mmCIF file of C-alpha atoms in Angstrom:
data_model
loop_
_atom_site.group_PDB
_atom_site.id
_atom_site.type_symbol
_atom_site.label_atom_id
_atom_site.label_comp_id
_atom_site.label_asym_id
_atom_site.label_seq_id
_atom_site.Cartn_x
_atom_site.Cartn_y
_atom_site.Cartn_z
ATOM 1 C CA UNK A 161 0.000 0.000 0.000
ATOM 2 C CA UNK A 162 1.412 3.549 -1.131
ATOM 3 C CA UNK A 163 1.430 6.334 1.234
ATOM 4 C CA UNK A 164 -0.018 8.976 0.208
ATOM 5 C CA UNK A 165 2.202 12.673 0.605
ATOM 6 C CA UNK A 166 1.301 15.111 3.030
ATOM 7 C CA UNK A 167 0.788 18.345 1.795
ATOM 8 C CA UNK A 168 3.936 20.433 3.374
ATOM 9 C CA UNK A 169 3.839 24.077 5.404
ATOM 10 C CA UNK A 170 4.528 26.085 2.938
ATOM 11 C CA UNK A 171 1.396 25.975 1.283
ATOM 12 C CA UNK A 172 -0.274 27.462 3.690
ATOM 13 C CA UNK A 173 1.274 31.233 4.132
ATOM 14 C CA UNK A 174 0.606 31.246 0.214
ATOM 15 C CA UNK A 175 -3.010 30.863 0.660
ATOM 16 C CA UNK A 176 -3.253 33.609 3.260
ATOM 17 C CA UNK A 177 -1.175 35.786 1.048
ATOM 18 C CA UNK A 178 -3.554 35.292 -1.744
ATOM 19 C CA UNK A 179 -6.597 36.097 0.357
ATOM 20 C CA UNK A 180 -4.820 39.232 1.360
ATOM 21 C CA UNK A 181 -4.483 40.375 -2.130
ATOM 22 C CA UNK A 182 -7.900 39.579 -3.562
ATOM 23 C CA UNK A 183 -9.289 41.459 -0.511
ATOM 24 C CA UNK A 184 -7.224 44.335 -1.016
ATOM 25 C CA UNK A 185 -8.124 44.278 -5.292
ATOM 26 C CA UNK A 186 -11.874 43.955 -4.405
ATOM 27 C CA UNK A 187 -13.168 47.597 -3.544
ATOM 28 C CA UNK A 188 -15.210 48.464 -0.159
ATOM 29 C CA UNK A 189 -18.922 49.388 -1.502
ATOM 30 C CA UNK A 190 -19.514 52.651 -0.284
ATOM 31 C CA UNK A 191 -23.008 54.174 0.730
ATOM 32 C CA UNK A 192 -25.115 55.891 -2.069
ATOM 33 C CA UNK A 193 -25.484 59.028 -1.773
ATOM 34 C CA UNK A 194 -29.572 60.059 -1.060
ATOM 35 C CA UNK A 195 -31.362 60.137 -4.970
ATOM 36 C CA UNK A 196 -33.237 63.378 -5.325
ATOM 37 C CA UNK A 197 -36.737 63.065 -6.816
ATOM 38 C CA UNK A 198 -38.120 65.995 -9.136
ATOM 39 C CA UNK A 199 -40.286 68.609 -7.176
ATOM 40 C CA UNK A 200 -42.394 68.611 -10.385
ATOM 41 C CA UNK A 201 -43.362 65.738 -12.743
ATOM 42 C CA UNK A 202 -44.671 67.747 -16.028
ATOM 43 C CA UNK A 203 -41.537 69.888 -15.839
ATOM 44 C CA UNK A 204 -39.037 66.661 -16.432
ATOM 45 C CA UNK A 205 -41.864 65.859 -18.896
ATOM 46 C CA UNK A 206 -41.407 68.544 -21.188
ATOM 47 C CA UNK A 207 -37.530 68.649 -20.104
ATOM 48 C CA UNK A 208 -37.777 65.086 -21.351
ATOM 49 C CA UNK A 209 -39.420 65.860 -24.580
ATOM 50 C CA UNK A 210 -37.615 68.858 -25.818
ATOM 51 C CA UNK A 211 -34.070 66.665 -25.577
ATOM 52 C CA UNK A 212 -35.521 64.397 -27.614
ATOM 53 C CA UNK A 213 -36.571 67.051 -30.040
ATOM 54 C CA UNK A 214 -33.191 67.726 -30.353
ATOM 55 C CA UNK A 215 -33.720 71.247 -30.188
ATOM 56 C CA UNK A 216 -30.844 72.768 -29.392
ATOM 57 C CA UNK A 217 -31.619 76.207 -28.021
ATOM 58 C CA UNK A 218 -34.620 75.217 -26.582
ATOM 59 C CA UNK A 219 -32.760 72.480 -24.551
ATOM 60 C CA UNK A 220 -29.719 74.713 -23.149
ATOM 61 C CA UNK A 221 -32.338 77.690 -22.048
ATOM 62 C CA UNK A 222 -34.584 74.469 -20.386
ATOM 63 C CA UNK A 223 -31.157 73.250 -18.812
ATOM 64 C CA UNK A 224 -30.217 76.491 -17.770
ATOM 65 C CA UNK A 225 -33.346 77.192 -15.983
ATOM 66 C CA UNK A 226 -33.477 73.732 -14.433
ATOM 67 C CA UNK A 227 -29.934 74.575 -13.288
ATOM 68 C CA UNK A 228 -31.294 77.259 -11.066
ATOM 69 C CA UNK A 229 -32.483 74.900 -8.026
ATOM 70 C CA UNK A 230 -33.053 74.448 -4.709
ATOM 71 C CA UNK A 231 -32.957 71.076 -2.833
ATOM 72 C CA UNK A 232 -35.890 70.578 -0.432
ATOM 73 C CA UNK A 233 -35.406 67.383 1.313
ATOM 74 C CA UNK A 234 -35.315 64.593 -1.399
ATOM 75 C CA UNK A 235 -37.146 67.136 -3.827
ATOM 76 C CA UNK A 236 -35.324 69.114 -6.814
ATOM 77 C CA UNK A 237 -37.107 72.349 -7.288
ATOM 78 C CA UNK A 238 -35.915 74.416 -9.773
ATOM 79 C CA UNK A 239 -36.801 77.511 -12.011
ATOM 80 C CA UNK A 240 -38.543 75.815 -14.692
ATOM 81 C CA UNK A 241 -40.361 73.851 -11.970
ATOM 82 C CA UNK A 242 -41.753 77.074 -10.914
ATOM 83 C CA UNK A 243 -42.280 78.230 -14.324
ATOM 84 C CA UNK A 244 -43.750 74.987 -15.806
ATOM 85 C CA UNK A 245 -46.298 75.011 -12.908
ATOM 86 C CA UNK A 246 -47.701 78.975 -12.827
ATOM 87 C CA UNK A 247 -48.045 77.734 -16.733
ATOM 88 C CA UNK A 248 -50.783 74.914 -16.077
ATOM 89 C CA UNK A 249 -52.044 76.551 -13.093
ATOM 90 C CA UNK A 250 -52.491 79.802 -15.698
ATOM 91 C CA UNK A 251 -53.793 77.500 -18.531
ATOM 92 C CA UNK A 252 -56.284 75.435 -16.198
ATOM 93 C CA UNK A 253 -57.460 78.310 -14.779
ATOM 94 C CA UNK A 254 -58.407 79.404 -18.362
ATOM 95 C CA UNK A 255 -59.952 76.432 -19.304
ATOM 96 C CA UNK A 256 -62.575 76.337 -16.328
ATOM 97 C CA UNK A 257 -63.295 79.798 -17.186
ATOM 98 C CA UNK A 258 -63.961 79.390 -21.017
ATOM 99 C CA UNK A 259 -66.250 76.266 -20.039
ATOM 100 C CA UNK A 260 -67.958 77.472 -17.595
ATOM 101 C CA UNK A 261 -68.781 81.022 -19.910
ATOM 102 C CA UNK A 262 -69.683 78.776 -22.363
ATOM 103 C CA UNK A 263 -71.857 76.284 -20.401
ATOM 104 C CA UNK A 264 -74.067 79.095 -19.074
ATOM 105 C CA UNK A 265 -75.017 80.712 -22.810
ATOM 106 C CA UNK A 266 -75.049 77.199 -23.699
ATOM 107 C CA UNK A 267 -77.763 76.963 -21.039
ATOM 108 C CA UNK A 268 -79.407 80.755 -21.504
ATOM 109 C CA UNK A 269 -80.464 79.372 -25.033
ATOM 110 C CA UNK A 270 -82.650 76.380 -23.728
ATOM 111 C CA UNK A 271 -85.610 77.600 -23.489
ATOM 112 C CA UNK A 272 -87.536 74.799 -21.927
ATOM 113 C CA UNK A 273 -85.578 75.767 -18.247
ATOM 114 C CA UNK A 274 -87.282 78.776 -16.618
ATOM 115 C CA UNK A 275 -85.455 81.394 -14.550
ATOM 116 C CA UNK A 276 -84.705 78.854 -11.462
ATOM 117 C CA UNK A 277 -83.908 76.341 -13.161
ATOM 118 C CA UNK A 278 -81.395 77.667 -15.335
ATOM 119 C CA UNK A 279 -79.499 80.002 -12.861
ATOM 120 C CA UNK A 280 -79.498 76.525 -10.584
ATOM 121 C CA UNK A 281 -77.637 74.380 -13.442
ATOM 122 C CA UNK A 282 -75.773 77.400 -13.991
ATOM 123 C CA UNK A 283 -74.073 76.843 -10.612
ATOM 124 C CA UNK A 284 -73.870 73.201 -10.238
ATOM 125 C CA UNK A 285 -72.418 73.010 -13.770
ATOM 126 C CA UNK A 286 -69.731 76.061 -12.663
ATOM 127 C CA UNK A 287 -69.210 73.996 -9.553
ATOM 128 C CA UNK A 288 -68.632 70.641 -11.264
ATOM 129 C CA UNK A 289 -66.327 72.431 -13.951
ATOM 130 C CA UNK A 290 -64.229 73.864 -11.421
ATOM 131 C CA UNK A 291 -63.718 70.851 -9.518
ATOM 132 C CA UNK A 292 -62.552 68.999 -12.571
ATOM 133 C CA UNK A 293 -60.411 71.437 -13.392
ATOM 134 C CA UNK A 294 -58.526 71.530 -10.391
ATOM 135 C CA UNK A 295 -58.092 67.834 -10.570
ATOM 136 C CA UNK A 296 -56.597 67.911 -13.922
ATOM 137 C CA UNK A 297 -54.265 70.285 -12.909
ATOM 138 C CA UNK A 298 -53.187 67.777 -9.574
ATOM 139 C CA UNK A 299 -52.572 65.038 -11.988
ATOM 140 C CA UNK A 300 -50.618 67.175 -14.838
ATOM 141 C CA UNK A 301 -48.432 68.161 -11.642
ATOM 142 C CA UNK A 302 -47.818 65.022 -10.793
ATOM 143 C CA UNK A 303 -48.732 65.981 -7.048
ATOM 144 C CA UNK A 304 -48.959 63.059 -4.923
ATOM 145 C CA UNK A 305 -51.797 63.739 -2.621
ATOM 146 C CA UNK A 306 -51.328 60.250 -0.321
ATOM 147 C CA UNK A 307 -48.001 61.943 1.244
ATOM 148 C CA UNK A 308 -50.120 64.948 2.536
ATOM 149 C CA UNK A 309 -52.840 62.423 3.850
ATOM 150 C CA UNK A 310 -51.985 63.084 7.768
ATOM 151 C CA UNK A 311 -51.560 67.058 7.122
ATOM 152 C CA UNK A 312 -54.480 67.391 4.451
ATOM 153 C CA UNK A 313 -56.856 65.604 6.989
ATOM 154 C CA UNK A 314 -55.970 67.999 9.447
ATOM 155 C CA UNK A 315 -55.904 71.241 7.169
ATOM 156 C CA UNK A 316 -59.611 70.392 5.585
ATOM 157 C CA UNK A 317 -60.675 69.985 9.282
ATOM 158 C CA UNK A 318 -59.232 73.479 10.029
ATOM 159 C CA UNK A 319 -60.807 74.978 6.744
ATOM 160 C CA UNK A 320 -64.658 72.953 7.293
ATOM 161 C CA UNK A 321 -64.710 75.261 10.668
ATOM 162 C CA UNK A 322 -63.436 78.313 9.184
ATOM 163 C CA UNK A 323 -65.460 77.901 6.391
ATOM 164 C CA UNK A 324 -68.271 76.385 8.008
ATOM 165 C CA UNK A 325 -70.657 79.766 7.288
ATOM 166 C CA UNK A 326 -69.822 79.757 3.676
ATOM 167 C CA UNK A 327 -70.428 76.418 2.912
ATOM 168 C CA UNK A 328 -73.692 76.647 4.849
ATOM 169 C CA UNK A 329 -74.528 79.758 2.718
ATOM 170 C CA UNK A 330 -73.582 77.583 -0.523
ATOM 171 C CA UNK A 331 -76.228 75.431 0.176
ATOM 172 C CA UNK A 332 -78.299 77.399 1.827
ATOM 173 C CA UNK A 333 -78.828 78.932 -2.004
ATOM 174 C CA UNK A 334 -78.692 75.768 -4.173
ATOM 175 C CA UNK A 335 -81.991 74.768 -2.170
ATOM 176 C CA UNK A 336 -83.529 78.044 -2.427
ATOM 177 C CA UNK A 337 -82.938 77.331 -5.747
ATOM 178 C CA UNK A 338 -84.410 74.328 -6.149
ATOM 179 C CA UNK A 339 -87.468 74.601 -4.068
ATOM 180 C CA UNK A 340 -88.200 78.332 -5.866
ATOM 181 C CA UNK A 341 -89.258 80.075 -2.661
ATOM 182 C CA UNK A 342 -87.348 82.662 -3.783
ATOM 183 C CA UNK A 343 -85.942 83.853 -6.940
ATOM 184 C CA UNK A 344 -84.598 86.525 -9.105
ATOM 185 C CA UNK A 345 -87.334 88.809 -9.242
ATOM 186 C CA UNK A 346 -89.111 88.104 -6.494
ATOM 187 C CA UNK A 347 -90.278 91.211 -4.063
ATOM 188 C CA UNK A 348 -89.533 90.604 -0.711
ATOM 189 C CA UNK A 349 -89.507 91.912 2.881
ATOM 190 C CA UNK A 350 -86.680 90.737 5.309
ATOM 191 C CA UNK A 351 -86.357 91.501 9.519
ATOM 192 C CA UNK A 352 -82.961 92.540 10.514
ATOM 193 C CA UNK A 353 -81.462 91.998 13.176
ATOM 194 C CA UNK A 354 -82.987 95.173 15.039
ATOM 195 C CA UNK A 355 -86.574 94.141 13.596
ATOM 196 C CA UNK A 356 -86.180 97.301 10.843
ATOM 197 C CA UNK A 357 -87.904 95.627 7.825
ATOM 198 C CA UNK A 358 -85.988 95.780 4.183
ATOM 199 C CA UNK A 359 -88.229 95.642 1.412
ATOM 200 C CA UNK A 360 -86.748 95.476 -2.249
ATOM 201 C CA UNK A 361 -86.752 93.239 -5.519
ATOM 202 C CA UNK A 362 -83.923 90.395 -5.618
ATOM 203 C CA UNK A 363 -81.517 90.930 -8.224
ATOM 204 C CA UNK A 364 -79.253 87.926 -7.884
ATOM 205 C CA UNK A 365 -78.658 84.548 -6.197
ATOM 206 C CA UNK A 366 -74.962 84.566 -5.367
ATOM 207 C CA UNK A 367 -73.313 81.400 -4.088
ATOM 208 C CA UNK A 368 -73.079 83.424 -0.435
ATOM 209 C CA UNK A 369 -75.626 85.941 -0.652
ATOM 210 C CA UNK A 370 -78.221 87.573 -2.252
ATOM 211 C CA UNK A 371 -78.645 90.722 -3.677
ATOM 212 C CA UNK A 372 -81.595 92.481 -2.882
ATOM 213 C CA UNK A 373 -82.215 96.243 -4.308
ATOM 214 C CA UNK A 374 -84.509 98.517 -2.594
ATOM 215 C CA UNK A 375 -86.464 101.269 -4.375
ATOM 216 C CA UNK A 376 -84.031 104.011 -3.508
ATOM 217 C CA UNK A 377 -81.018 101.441 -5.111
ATOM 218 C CA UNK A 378 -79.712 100.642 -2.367
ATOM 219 C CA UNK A 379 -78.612 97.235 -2.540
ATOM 220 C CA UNK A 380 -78.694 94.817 0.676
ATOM 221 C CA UNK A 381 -76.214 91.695 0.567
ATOM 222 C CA UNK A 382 -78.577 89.136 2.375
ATOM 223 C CA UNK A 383 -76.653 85.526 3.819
ATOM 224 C CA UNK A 384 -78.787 83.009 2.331
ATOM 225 C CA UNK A 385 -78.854 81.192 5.605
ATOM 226 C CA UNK A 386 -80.956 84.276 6.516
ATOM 227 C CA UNK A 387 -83.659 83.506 4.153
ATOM 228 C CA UNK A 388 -83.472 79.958 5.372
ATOM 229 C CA UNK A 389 -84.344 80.162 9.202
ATOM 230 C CA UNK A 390 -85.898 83.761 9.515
ATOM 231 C CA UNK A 391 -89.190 84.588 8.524
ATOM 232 C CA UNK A 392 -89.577 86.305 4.779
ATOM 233 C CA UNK A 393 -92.490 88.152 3.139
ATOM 234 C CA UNK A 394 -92.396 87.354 -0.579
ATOM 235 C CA UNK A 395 -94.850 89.216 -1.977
ATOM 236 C CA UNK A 396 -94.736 87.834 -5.750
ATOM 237 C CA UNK A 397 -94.157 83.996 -4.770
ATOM 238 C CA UNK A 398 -97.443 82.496 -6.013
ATOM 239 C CA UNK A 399 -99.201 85.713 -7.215
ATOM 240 C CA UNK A 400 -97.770 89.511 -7.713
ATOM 241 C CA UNK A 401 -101.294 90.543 -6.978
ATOM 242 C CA UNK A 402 -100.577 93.019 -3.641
ATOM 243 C CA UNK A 403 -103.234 94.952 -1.616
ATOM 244 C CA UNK A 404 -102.291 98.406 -0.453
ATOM 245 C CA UNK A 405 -104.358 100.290 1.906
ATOM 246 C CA UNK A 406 -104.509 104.477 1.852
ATOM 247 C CA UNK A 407 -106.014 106.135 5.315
ATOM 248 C CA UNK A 408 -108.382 108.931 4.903
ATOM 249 C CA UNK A 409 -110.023 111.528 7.764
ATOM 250 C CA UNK A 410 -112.756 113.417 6.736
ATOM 251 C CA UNK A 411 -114.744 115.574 9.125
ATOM 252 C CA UNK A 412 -117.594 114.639 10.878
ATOM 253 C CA UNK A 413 -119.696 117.517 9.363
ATOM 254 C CA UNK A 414 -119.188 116.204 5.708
ATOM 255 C CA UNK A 415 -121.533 113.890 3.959
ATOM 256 C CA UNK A 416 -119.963 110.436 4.378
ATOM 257 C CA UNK A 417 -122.112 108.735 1.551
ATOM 258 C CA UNK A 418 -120.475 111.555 -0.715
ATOM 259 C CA UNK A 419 -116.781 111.139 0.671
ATOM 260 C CA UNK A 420 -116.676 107.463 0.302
ATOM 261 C CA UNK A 421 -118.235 107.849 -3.318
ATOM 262 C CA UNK A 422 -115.336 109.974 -4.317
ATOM 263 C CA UNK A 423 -112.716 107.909 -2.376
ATOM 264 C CA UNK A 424 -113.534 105.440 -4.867
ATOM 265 C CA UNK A 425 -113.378 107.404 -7.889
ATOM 266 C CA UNK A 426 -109.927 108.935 -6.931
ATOM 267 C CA UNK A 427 -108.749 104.708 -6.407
ATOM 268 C CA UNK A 428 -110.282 103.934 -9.984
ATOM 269 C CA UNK A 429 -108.451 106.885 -11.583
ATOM 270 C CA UNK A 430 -105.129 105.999 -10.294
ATOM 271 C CA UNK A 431 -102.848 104.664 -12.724
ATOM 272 C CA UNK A 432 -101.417 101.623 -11.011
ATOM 273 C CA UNK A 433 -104.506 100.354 -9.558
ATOM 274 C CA UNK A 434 -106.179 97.350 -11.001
ATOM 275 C CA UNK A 435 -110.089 97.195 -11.856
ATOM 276 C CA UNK A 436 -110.077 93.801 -10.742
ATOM 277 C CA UNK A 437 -110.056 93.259 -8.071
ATOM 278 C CA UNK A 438 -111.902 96.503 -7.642
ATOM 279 C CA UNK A 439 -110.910 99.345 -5.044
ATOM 280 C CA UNK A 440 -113.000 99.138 -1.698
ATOM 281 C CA UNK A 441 -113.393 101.889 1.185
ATOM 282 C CA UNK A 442 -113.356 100.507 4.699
ATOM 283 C CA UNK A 443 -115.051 103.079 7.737
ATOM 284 C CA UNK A 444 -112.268 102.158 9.626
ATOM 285 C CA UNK A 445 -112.981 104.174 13.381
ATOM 286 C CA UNK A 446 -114.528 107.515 14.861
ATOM 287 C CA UNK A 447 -111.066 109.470 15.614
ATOM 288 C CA UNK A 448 -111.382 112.209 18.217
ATOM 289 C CA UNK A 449 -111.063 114.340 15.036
ATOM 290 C CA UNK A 450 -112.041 112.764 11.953
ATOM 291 C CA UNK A 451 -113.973 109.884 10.706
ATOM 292 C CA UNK A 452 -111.220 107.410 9.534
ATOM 293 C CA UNK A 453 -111.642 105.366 6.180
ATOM 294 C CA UNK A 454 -109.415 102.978 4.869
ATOM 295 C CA UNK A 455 -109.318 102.853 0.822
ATOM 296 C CA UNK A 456 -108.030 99.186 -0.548
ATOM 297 C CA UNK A 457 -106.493 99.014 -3.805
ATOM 298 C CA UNK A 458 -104.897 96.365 -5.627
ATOM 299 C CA UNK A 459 -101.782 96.385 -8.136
ATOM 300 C CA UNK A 460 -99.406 93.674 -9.892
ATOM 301 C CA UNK A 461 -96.348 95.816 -9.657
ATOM 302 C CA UNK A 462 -94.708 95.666 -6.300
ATOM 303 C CA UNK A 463 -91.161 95.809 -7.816
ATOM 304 C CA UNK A 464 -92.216 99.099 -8.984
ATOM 305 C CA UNK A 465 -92.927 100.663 -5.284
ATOM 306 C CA UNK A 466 -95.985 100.960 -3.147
ATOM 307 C CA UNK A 467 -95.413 104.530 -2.044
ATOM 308 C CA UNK A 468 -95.838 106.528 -5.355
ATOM 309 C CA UNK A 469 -99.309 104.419 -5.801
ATOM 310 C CA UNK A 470 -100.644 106.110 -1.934
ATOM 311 C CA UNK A 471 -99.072 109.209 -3.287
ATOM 312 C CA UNK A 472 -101.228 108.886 -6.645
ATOM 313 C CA UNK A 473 -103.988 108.305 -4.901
ATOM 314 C CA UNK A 474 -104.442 111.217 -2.476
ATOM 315 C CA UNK A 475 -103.568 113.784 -4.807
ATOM 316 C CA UNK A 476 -106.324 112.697 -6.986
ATOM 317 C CA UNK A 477 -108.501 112.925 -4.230
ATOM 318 C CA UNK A 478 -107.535 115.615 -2.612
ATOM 319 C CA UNK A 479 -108.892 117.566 -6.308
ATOM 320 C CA UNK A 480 -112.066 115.831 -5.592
ATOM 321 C CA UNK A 481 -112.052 116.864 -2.367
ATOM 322 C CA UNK A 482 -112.087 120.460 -2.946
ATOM 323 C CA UNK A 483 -114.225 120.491 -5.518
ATOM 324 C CA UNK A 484 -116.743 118.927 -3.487
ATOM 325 C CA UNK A 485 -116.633 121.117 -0.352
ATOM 326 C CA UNK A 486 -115.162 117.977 1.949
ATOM 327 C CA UNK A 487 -113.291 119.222 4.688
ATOM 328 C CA UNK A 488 -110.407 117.301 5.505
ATOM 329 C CA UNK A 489 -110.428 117.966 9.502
ATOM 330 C CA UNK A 490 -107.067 119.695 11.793
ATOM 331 C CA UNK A 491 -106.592 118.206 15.448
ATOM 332 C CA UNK A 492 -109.514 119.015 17.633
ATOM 333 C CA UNK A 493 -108.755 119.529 21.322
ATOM 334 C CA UNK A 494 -111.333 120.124 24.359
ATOM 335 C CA UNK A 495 -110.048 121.975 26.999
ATOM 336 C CA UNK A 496 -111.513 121.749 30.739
ATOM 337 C CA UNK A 497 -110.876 124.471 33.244
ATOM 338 C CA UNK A 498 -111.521 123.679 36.816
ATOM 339 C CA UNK A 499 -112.595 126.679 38.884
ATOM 340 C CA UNK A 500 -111.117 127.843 41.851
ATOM 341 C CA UNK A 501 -110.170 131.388 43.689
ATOM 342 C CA UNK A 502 -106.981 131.882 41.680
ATOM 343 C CA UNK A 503 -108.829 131.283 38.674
ATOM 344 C CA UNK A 504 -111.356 133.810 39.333
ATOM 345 C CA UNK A 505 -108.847 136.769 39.891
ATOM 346 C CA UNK A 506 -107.016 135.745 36.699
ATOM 347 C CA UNK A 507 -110.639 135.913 34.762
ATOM 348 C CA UNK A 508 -111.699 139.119 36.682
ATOM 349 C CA UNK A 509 -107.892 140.747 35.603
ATOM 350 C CA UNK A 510 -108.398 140.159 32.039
ATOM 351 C CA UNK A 511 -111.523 141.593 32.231
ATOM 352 C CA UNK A 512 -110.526 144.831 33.852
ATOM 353 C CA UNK A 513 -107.692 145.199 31.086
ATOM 354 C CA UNK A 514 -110.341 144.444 28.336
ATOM 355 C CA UNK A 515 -112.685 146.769 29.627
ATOM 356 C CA UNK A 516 -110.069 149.706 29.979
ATOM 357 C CA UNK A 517 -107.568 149.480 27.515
ATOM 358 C CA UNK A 518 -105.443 152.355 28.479
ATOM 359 C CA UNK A 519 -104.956 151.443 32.017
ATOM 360 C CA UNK A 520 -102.092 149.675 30.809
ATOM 361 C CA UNK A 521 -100.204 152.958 29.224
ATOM 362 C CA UNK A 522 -101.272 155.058 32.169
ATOM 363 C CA UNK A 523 -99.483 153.092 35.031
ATOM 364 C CA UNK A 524 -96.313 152.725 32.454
ATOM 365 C CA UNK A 525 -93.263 154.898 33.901
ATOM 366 C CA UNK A 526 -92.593 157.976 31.484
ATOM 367 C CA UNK A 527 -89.921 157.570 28.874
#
């Protein structure tokens, strides 16, 4: 049997040495340095794009500009960043505006939707376009909104409070608009706070208020929460037909038969006032200096004012009046004077002075 030959010591520092020098050939990975993402995604788009192009101007002045960056954290935000996004925010912007014009003539020529009804889709079709417009312009951005989940649940809590009144006020008005209590047009009277009624025509719905014109134009900006929970007068909501009532004294001398006949003929003659229904005259009390009628009169005008139609009224009649002797009464006071010693001295004075009227000159000093 052979033996076999042991392998010798000399063999083994060779190994070693070998190790040695493959460890010291093979280079030490060293840590990557922390990759910068792009602050905005349609700006290395069109970056993207325009190198491939091959235009060569238009790539060195996009370079340049791209050149001109801050690092935020792991995002690259640069120049054209900035410029790339106030361009989509610019041309978004007019795009929502364009529709939006164009969806509400679109709508103004369909004549089948009333008043309500069209000023109602106006807004839900405004709102709807603007809402899809902003979300275009988050995804051309390239905005991740799932990394502002934490902070973007807080924020919209922070803006639902703030905003709480306006968004109440937004739909406040979409179901005014849609139940048609009110609308453009309409002629109403609203409390204030103080309990001072404001009476004047509506002029517009607005998405926070309304617009309500009096008849001296002055125009009232009305919440429409307001016309939700307090109590409104609309006096054209299911007719325009409105009553107006015109106090009259006449004396208590005068013929009332006669003054009542000619009340009517003065409401008749007026130029507002409707034949039907037809004027009536009300004996409304016996003053303490007149005999008080009320004269009711109806028109289908309020937006036009109330006042001149009074004022219409009584100058008419104060022509018939005249020309038929009525006498339109002053104040009439009774006086009652008690008698007593002081009273009788005063009475007795007077009459001395009456009865000699130069008594007064004689006991005057000389000049």
């Amino acid at each position: 049997m052979t033996a076999l030959p042991l392998p010798t010591d000399s063999a083994a520092p060779s190994d070693a040495a070998t190790a040695m020098a493959t460890a010291a050939v093979t280079p030490v990975p060293s840590p990557s340095p922390v990759e910068t993402e792009a602050g905005v995604k349609a700006a290395e788009g069109i970056r993207d794009v325009v190198a491939e192009q091959g235009g060569g101007a238009a790539a060195g002045i996009v370079d340049t500009l791209d050149s001109i960056a801050i690092d935020v954290g792991k995002f690259h935000v640069s120049l054209w960043d900035a410029i790339v996004v106030a361009l989509v925010l610019l041309a978004v912007w007019a795009l929502a505006f364009f529709l939006a014009r164009g969806s509400r003539k679109l709508l103004r020529r369909m004549t089948k939707l009333d008043l309500t009804q069209r000023l109602l889709a106006e807004k839900l079709v405004t709102i709807a376009v603007w809402a899809i417009a902003i979300l275009m312009g988050i995804d051309i951005l390239g905005i991740d909104l799932t990394a502002l989940a934490v902070f973007s649940g807080a924020f919209g809590l922070a803006i639902g409070f703030g905003l709480q009144k306006t968004f109440g006020n937004l739909i406040a008005g979409i179901i005014l608009l849609m139940d048609r209590s009110i609308k453009p047009g309409d002629v109403i009277a609203i409390a204030d706070s103080s309990g001072a009624m404001t009476f004047g025509q509506i002029r517009k719905i607005g998405i926070r208020a309304v617009s309500l014109t009096t008849r001296d134009q002055r125009e009232y900006l009305i919440p429409n929460e307001n016309l939700m929970v307090n109590q409104v007068e609309n006096w054209s909501y299911s007719s325009k037909n409105v009553r107006i009532q015109v106090p009259v004294g006449v004396s208590y001398s005068c013929d009332l038969k006669l003054a009542e006949k000619l009340m009517l003929e003065a409401a008749r003659s007026a130029t507002r006032v409707l034949t039907t229904p037809p004027p009536t005259v009300w004996l409304d009390a016996y003053a303490d200096s007149s005999v008080n009628f009320v004269i009711h009169c109806w028109i289908d005008d309020p937006e036009e004012g109330t006042g001149n139609v009074r004022s219409d009224v009584l100058k008419r009649l104060w022509d018939l009046f005249a020309e038929a002797g009525v006498e339109i009464p002053f104040p009439q006071r009774d006086i009652n004077l008690r008698d007593s010693a002081q009273f009788q001295q005063l009475v007795a004075a007077i009459a001395q002075r009456v009865e000699k009227p130069g008594a007064a000159d004689e006991d005057a000093p000389p000049a």
